[in-house]
Short mmCIF file of C-alpha atoms in Angstrom, two decimals:
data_model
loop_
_atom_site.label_atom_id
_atom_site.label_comp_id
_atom_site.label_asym_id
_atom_site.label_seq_id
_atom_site.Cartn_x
_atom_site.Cartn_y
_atom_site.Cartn_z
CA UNK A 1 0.00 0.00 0.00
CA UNK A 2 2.72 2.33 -1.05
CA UNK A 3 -0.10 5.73 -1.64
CA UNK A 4 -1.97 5.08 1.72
CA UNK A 5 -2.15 8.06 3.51
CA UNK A 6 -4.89 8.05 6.37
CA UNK A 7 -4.64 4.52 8.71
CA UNK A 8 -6.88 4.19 11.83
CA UNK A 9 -6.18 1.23 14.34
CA UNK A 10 -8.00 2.73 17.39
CA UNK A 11 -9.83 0.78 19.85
CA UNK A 12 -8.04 -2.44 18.58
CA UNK A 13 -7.00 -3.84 22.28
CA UNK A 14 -5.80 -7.15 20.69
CA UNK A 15 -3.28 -5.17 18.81
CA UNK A 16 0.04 -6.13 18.01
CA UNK A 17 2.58 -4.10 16.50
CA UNK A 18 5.67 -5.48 14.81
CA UNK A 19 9.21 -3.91 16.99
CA UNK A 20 11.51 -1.37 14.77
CA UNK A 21 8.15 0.25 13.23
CA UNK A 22 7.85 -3.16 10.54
CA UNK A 23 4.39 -2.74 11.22
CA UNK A 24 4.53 0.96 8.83
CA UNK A 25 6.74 -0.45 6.82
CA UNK A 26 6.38 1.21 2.68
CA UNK A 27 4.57 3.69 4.22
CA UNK A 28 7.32 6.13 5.19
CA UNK A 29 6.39 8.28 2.37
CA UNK A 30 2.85 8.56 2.09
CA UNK A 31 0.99 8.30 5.47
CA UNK A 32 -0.14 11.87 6.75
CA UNK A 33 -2.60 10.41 9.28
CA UNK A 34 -2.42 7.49 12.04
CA UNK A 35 -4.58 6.96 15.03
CA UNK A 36 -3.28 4.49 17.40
CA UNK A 37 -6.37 5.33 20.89
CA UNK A 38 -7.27 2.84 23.00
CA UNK A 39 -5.14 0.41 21.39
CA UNK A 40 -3.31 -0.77 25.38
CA UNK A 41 -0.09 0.80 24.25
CA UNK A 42 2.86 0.53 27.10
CA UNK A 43 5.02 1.99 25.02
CA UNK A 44 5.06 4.18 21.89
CA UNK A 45 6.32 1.75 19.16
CA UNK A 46 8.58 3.21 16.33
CA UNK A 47 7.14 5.42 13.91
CA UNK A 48 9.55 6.02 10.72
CA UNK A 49 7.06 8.23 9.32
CA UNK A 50 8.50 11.52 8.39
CA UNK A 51 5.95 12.78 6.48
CA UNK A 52 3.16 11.99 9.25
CA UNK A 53 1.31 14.97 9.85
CA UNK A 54 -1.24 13.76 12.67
CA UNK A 55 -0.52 11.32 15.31
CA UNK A 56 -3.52 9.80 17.72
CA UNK A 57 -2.05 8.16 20.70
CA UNK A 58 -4.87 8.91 23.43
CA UNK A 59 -6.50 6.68 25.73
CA UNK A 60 -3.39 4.35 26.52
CA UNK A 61 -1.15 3.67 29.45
CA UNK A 62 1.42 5.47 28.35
CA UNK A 63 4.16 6.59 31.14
CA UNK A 64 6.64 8.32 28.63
CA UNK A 65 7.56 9.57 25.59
CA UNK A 66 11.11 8.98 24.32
CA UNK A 67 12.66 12.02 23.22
CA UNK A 68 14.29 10.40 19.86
CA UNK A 69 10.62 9.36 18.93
CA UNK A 70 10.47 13.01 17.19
CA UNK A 71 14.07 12.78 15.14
CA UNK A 72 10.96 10.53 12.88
CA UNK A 73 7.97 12.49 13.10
CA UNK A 74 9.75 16.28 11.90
CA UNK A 75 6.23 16.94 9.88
CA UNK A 76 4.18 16.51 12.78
CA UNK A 77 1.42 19.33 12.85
CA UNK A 78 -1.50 17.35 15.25
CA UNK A 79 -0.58 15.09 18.49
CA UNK A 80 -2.90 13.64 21.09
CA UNK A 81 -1.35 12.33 24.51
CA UNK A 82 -4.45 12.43 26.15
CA UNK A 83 -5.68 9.97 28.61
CA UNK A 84 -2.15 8.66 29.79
CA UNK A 85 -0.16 7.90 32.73
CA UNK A 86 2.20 10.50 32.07
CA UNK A 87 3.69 12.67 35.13
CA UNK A 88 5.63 15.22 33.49
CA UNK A 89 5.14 17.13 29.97
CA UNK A 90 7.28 15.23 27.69
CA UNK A 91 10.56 16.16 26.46
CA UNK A 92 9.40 15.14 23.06
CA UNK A 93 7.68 18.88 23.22
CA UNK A 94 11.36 20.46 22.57
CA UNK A 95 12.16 19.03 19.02
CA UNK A 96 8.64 18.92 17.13
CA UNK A 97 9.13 22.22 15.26
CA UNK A 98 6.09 22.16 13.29
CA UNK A 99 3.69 21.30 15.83
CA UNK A 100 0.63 23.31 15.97
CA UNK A 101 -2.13 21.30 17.72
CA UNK A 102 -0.87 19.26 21.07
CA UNK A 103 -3.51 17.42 23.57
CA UNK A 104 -2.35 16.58 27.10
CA UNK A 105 -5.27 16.49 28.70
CA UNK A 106 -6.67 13.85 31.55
CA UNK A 107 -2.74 12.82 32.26
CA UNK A 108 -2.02 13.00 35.74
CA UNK A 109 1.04 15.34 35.15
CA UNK A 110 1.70 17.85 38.36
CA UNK A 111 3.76 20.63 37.22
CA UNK A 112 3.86 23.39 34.37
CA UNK A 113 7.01 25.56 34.08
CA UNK A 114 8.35 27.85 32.06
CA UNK A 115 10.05 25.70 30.38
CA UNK A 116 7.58 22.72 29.75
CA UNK A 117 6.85 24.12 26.05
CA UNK A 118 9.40 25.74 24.82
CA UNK A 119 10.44 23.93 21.84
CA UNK A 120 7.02 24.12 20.36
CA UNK A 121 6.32 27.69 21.34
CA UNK A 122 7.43 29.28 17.57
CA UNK A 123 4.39 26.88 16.25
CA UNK A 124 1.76 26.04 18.60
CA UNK A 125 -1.35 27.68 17.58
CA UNK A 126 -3.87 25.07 19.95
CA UNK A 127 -3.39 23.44 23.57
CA UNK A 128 -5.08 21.49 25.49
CA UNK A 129 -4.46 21.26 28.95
CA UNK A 130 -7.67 20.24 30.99
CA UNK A 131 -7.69 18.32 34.05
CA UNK A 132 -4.34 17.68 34.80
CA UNK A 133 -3.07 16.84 38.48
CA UNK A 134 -1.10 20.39 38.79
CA UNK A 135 0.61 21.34 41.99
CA UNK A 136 2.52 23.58 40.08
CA UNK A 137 1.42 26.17 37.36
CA UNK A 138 4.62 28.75 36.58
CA UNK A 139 3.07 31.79 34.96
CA UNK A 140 5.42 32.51 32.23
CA UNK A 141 4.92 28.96 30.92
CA UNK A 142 2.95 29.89 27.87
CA UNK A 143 4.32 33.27 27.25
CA UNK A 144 6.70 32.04 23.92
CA UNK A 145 3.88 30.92 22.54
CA UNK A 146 2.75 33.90 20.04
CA UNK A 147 0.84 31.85 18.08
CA UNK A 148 -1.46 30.52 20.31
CA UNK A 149 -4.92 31.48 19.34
CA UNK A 150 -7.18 28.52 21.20
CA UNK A 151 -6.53 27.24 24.69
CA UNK A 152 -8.22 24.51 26.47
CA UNK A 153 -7.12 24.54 30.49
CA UNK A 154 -8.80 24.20 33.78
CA UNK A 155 -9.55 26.79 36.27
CA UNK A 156 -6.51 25.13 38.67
CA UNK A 157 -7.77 26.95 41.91
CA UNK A 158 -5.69 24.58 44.14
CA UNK A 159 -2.81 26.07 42.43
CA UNK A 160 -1.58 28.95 44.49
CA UNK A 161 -2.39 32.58 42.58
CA UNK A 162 -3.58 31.25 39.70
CA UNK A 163 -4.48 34.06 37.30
CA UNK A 164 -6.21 33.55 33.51
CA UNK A 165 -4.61 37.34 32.67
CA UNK A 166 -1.53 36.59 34.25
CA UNK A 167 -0.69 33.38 32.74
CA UNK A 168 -1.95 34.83 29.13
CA UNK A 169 -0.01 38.44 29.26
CA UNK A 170 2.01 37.72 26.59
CA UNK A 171 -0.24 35.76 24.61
CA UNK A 172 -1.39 38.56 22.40
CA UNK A 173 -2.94 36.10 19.13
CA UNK A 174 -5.39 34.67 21.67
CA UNK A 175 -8.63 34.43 20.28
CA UNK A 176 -10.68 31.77 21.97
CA UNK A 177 -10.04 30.39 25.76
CA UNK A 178 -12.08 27.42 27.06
CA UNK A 179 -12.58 27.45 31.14
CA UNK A 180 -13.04 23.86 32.26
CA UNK A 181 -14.34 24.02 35.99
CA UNK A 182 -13.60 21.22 38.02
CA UNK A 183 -13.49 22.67 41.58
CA UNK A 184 -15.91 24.79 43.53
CA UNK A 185 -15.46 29.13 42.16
CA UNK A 186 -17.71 31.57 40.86
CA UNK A 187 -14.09 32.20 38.28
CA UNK A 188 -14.27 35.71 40.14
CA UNK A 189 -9.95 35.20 41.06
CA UNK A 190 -9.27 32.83 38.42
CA UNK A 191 -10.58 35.94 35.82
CA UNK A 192 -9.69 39.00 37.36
CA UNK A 193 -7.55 41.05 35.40
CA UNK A 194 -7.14 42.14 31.38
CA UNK A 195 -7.19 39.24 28.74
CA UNK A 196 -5.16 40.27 25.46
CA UNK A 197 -6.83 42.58 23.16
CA UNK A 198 -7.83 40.02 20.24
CA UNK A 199 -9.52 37.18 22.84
CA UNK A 200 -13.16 37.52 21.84
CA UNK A 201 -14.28 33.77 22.26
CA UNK A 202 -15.22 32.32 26.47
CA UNK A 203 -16.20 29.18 26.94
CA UNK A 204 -17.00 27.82 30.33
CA UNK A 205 -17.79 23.88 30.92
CA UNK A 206 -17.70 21.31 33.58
CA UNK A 207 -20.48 20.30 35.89
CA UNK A 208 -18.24 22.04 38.80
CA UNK A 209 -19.66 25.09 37.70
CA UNK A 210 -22.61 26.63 39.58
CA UNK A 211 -22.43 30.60 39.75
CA UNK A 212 -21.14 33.25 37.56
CA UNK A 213 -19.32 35.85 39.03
CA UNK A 214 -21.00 38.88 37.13
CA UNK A 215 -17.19 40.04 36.72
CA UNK A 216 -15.65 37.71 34.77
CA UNK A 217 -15.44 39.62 31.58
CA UNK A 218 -14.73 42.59 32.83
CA UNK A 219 -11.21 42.20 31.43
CA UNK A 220 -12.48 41.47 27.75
CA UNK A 221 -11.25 44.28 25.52
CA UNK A 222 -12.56 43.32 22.22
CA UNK A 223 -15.66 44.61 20.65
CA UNK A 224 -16.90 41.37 19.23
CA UNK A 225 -17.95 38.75 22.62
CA UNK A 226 -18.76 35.19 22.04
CA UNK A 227 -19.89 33.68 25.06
CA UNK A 228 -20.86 30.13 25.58
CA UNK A 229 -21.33 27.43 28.30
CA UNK A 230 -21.85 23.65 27.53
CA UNK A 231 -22.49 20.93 30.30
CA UNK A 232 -22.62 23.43 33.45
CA UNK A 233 -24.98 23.60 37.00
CA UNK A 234 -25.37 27.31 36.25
CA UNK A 235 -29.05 28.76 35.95
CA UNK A 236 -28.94 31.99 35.87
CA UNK A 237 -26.37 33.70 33.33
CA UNK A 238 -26.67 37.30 35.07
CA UNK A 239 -27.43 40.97 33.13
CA UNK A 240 -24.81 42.03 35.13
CA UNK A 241 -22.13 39.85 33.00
CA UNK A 242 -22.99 41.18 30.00
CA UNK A 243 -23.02 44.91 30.95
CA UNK A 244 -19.71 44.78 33.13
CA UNK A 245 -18.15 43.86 29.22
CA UNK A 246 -17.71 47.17 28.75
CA UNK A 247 -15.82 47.18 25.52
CA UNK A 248 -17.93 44.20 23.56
CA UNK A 249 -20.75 45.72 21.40
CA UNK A 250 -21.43 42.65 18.93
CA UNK A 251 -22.48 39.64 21.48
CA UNK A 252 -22.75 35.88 20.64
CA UNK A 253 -24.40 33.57 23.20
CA UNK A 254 -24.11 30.03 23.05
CA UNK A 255 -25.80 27.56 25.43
CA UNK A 256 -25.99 23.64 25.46
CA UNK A 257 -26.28 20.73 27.62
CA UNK A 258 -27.14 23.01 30.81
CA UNK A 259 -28.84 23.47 33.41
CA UNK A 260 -29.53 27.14 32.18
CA UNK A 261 -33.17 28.24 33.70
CA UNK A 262 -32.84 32.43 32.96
CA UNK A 263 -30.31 34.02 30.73
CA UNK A 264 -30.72 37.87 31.09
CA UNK A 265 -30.90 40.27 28.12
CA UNK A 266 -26.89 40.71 26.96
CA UNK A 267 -28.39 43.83 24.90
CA UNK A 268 -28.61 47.52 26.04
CA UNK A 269 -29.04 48.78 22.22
CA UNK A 270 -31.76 48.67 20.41
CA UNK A 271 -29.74 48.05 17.06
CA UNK A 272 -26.85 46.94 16.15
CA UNK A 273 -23.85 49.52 15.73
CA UNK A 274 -25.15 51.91 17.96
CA UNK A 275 -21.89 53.56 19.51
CA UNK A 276 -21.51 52.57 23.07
CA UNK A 277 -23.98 49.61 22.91
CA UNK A 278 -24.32 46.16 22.82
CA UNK A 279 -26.51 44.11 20.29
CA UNK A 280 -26.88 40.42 20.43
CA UNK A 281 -26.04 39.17 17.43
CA UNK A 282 -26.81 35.50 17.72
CA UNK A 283 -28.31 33.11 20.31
CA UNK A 284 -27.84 29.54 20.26
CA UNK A 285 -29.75 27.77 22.83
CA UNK A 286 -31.10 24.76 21.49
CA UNK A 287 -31.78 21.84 23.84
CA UNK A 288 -32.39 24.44 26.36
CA UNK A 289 -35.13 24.43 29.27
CA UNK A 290 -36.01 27.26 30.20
CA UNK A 291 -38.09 28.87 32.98
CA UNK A 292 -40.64 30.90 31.04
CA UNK A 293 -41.26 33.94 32.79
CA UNK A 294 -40.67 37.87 32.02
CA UNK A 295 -36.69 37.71 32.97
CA UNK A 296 -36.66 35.88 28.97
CA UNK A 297 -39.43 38.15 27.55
CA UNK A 298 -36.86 40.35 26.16
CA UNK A 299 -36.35 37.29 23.19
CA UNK A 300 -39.43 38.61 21.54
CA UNK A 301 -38.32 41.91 20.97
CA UNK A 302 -35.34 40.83 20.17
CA UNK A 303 -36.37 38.42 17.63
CA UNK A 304 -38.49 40.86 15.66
CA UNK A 305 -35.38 43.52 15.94
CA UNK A 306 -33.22 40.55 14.56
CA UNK A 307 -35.20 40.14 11.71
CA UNK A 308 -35.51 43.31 10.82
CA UNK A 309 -31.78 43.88 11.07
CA UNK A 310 -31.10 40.55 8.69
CA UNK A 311 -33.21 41.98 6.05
CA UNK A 312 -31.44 45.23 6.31
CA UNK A 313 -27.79 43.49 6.16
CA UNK A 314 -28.88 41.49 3.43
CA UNK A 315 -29.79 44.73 1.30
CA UNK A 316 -26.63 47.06 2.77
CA UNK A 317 -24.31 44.64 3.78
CA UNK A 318 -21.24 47.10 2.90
CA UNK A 319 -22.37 49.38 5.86
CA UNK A 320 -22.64 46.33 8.25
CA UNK A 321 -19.45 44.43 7.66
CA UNK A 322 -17.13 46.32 9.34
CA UNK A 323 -18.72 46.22 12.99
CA UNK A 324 -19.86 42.52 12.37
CA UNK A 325 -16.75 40.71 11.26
CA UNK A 326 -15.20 38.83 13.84
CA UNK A 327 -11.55 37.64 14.34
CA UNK A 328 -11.84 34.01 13.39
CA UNK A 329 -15.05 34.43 10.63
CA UNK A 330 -15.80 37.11 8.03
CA UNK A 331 -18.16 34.59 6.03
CA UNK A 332 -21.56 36.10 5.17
CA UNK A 333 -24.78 35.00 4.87
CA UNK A 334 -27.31 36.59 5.04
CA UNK A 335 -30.11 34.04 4.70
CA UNK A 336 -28.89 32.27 8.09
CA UNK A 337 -32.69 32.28 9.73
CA UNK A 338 -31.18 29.30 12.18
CA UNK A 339 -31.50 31.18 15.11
CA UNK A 340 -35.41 31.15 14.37
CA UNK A 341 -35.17 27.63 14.62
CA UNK A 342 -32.94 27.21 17.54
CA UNK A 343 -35.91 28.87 19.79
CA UNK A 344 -38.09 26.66 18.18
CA UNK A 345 -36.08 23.74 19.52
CA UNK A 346 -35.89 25.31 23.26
CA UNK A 347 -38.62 24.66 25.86
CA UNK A 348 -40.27 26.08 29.04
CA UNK A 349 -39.84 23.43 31.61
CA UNK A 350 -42.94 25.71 33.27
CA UNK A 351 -45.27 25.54 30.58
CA UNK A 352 -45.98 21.44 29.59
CA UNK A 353 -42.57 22.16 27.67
CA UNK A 354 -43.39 24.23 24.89
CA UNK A 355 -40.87 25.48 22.57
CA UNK A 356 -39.88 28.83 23.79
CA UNK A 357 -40.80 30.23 20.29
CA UNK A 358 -44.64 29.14 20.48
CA UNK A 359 -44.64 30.71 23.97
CA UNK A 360 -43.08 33.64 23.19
CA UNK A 361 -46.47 34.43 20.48
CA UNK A 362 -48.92 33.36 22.82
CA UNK A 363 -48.53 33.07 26.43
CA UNK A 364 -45.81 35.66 27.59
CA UNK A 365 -46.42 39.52 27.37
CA UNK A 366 -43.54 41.22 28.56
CA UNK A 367 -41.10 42.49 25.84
CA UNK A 368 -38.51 44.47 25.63
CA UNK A 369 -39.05 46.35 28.72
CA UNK A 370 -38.97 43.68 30.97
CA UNK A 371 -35.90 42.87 30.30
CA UNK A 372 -34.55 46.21 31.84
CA UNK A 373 -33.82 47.72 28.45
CA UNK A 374 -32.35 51.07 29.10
CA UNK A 375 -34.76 53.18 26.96
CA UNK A 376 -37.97 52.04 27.38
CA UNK A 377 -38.51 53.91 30.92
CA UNK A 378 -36.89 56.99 29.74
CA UNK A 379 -39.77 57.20 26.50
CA UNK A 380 -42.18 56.39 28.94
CA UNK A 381 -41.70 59.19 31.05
CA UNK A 382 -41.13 61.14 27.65
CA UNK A 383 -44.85 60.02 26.56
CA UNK A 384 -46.30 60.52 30.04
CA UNK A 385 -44.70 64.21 29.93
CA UNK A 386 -45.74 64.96 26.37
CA UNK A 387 -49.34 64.17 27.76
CA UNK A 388 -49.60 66.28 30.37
CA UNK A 389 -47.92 69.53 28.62
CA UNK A 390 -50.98 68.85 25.93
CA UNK A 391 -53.67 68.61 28.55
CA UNK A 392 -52.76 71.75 30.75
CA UNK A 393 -52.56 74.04 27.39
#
C-alpha cells in the first residue's frame, strides 16, 4: 500500500505491533494520518514516518515519551497524549518544530514551568491542557507561545495565585479560551484582570460550575464577545455579566447541555452599531429548558429587531461588515434564519414544555421592557410628559 495516507487502528485492544516500526513499513512516504487510541499501548512503538502529519495516541497507558521518537515524526502538525499515565510534559515537546495542535489532557502530570513548552512555542497555535493533576502552574509557561490562538485549560484553583490574565499576558494572538471548571469558584480570582486585546471567544464547561461571578469579563477588551457554556450547573447567566463587558458591542451567546433556567438580556441597544452599545447578534440555545417567565421576555423583541436587522444586512451589507466581522469568521450569509429555529427547539420546563418560540407568540407579554432595556422607561416618562404639557394648554 505504497499511496496510503490516512490509517486508523484505534480501539483495537488485541493489537500487536511489529518492533523497529515493521508494522509501517512502505509507508514512510505517504501516510499523513495514524490513530493508534485505546489500542493498550505501554510503550510508543517506532514510527519512521516523516511525512506523518497527525498522530492519535490517546487513551493508553502510556508513562513516557522517548525524546528520539520526534528525530521521525519532523512533519508533525496534530498530536494527542491524552488519557495517559504520564507525570511530566514530555521532552518530546522540545524538538517537534512544526507542531501546531498538542492534547495533554486527563494525564495526571503535576507541574507546568516555564520551560515545559518551549520547543514548540514558535508553532503552537492550539493546547489542550484540561484536568491535569497540577501542583505547580509557573506563569510565564505559555508566554513564547505567540501563536497561540485557542486554549483549552482548567480553572486550577488549588494552584496557588492562579491568574487567567496573568498566565496569558504575553499571549497577544489569543482568540478563543475554554474554562473547564472542576473545583468549587464563581471564576471571580481565576478571571480578574485584562485578557489580550484580540480574545473575543469564552467558553466555560464542567459540571463544577454553579455561579457566575457577574465580573468575569470585565477584562475582555474586544468589541466582538462570544460567550458560551456547555455541560454546566449554572441557571442563571446574570445581566450584570454582560453589561460589566464594557468594551464588547457585537455579542454571541451560546448555550448547550445546561442546566440554564434564565439568561438575562446581553443587549442595552436597540440596534446593532449603535456607539456605546451592545446588540446580540446570535443566540444559540437549542436543547435548552427554560423557565418561562418575564426575565426571557426580552427574546421577543429581540427576535423581531433581529429580523428586521437581517433583512437590512442582506440589502446594505457594505455598511454592516465592518462592525460585524469577527476575528476568526468574516463569512456572510445573510439568509442564516437558524437562530429562528434554535428557539423553536428550546422549551419552558414551566409551561408542559413548549418550545420557547410558540410561547413567546402566545402566552408571555412582557417584551422588551422587561428585560430592563435602558430606553424604554426613559420614552415612557417622555410620553407621560408629552401628555400632560398637551392637557394643561
Amino acid at each position: 500500500m505504497p499511496y496510503l495516507t490516512h490509517l486508523d487502528l484505534s480501539h483495537n485492544k488485541q493489537l500487536l505491533l511489529e518492533s523497529r516500526g515493521r508494522t509501517f513499513q512502505g509507508l514512510e512516504d505517504s501516510l499523513l494520518y495514524l490513530d493508534l487510541s485505546n489500542i493498550s499501548l505501554l510503550s510508543v512503538p517506532e514510527l519512521p514516518l516523516r511525512r506523518l502529519q497527525t498522530l492519535y495516541l490517546a487513551n493508553n497507558e502510556l508513562a513516557s515519551i522517548p525524546a528520539e521518537m520526534a528525530s521521525n515524526l519532523t512533519s508533525l502538525h496534530y498530536l494527542d497524549l491524552s488519557a495517559n499515565d504520564l507525570t511530566v510534559v514530555p521532552l518530546i515537546t522540545h524538538t517537534l518544530p512544526e507542531l501546531k495542535t498538542f492534547n495533554l489532557a486527563d494525564n495526571p502530570i503535576t507541574a507546568v514551568s516555564n520551560t515545559s513548552f518551549l520547543g514548540i512555542a514558535d508553532s503552537l497555535e492550539e493546547l489542550d491542557i484540561r484536568r491535569l493533576s497540577l501542583s505547580t502552574f509557573e506563569s510565564g509557561a505559555l508566554c513564547k507561545a505567540t501563536k497561540l490562538r485557542k486554549l483549552y485549560i482548567t480553572a486550577y484553583n488549588g494552584v496557588k495565585n492562579f491568574n487567567f490574565p496573568n498566565i496569558l499576558q504575553y499571549n497577544h494572538g489569543l482568540r478563543h479560551l475554554v474554562i473547564d471548571v472542576q473545583n468549587d469558584t464563581d471564576l471571580e480570582k481565576e478571571m480578574r484582570g485584562h485578557f489580550p486585546n484580540k480574545l473575543f471567544n469564552i467558553t466555560l464547561t464542567g459540571r463544577a460550575l454553579k455561579t457566575i461571578n457577574p465580573d468575569i469579563l470585565r477584562g475582555i477588551r474586544n468589541p466582538h464577545l462570544h460567550f458560551g457554556m456547555y455541560n454546566t450547573s449554572v441557571s442563571s447567566v446574570p445581566k450584570k455579566m454582560f453589561e460589566n463587558a464594557e468594551w464588547a458591542r457585537n455579542v454571541t451567546v451560546h448555550l448547550r447541555h445546561n442546566d440554564v433556567r434564565t439568561l438575562h438580556n446581553p443587549s442595552n441597544g436597540y440596534k446593532p452599531g449603535v456607539p456605546g452599545k451592545r446588540f446580540l447578534l446570535k443566540l444559540t440555545v437549542a436543547g435548552s429548558y427554560f423557565t418561562c417567565d418575564c426575565d426571557i421576555g426580552w427574546m421577543e423583541t429581540w427576535q423581531r429587531k433581529h429580523r428586521q436587522y437581517q433583512e437590512d444586512r442582506c440589502s446594505t451589507y457594505s455598511d454592516f461588515k465592518n462592525f460585524e466581522r469577527d476575528e476568526e469568521d468574516d463569512e456572510f450569509d445573510c439568509w442564516d434564519n437558524a437562530w429562528d429555529d434554535d428557539l423553536r427547539e428550546a422549551y419552558c420546563m414551566n409551561k408542559n414544555n413548549i418550545s420557547v418560540i410558540e410561547m413567546l407568540k402566545t402566552d408571555l407579554e412582557c417584551g422588551w421592557g422587561a428585560a430592563s432595556y435602558i430606553y424604554a422607561p426613559h420614552r415612557l416618562v417622555l410620553f407621560f410628559v408629552a401628555v400632560l404639557v398637551t392637557a394643561i394648554y
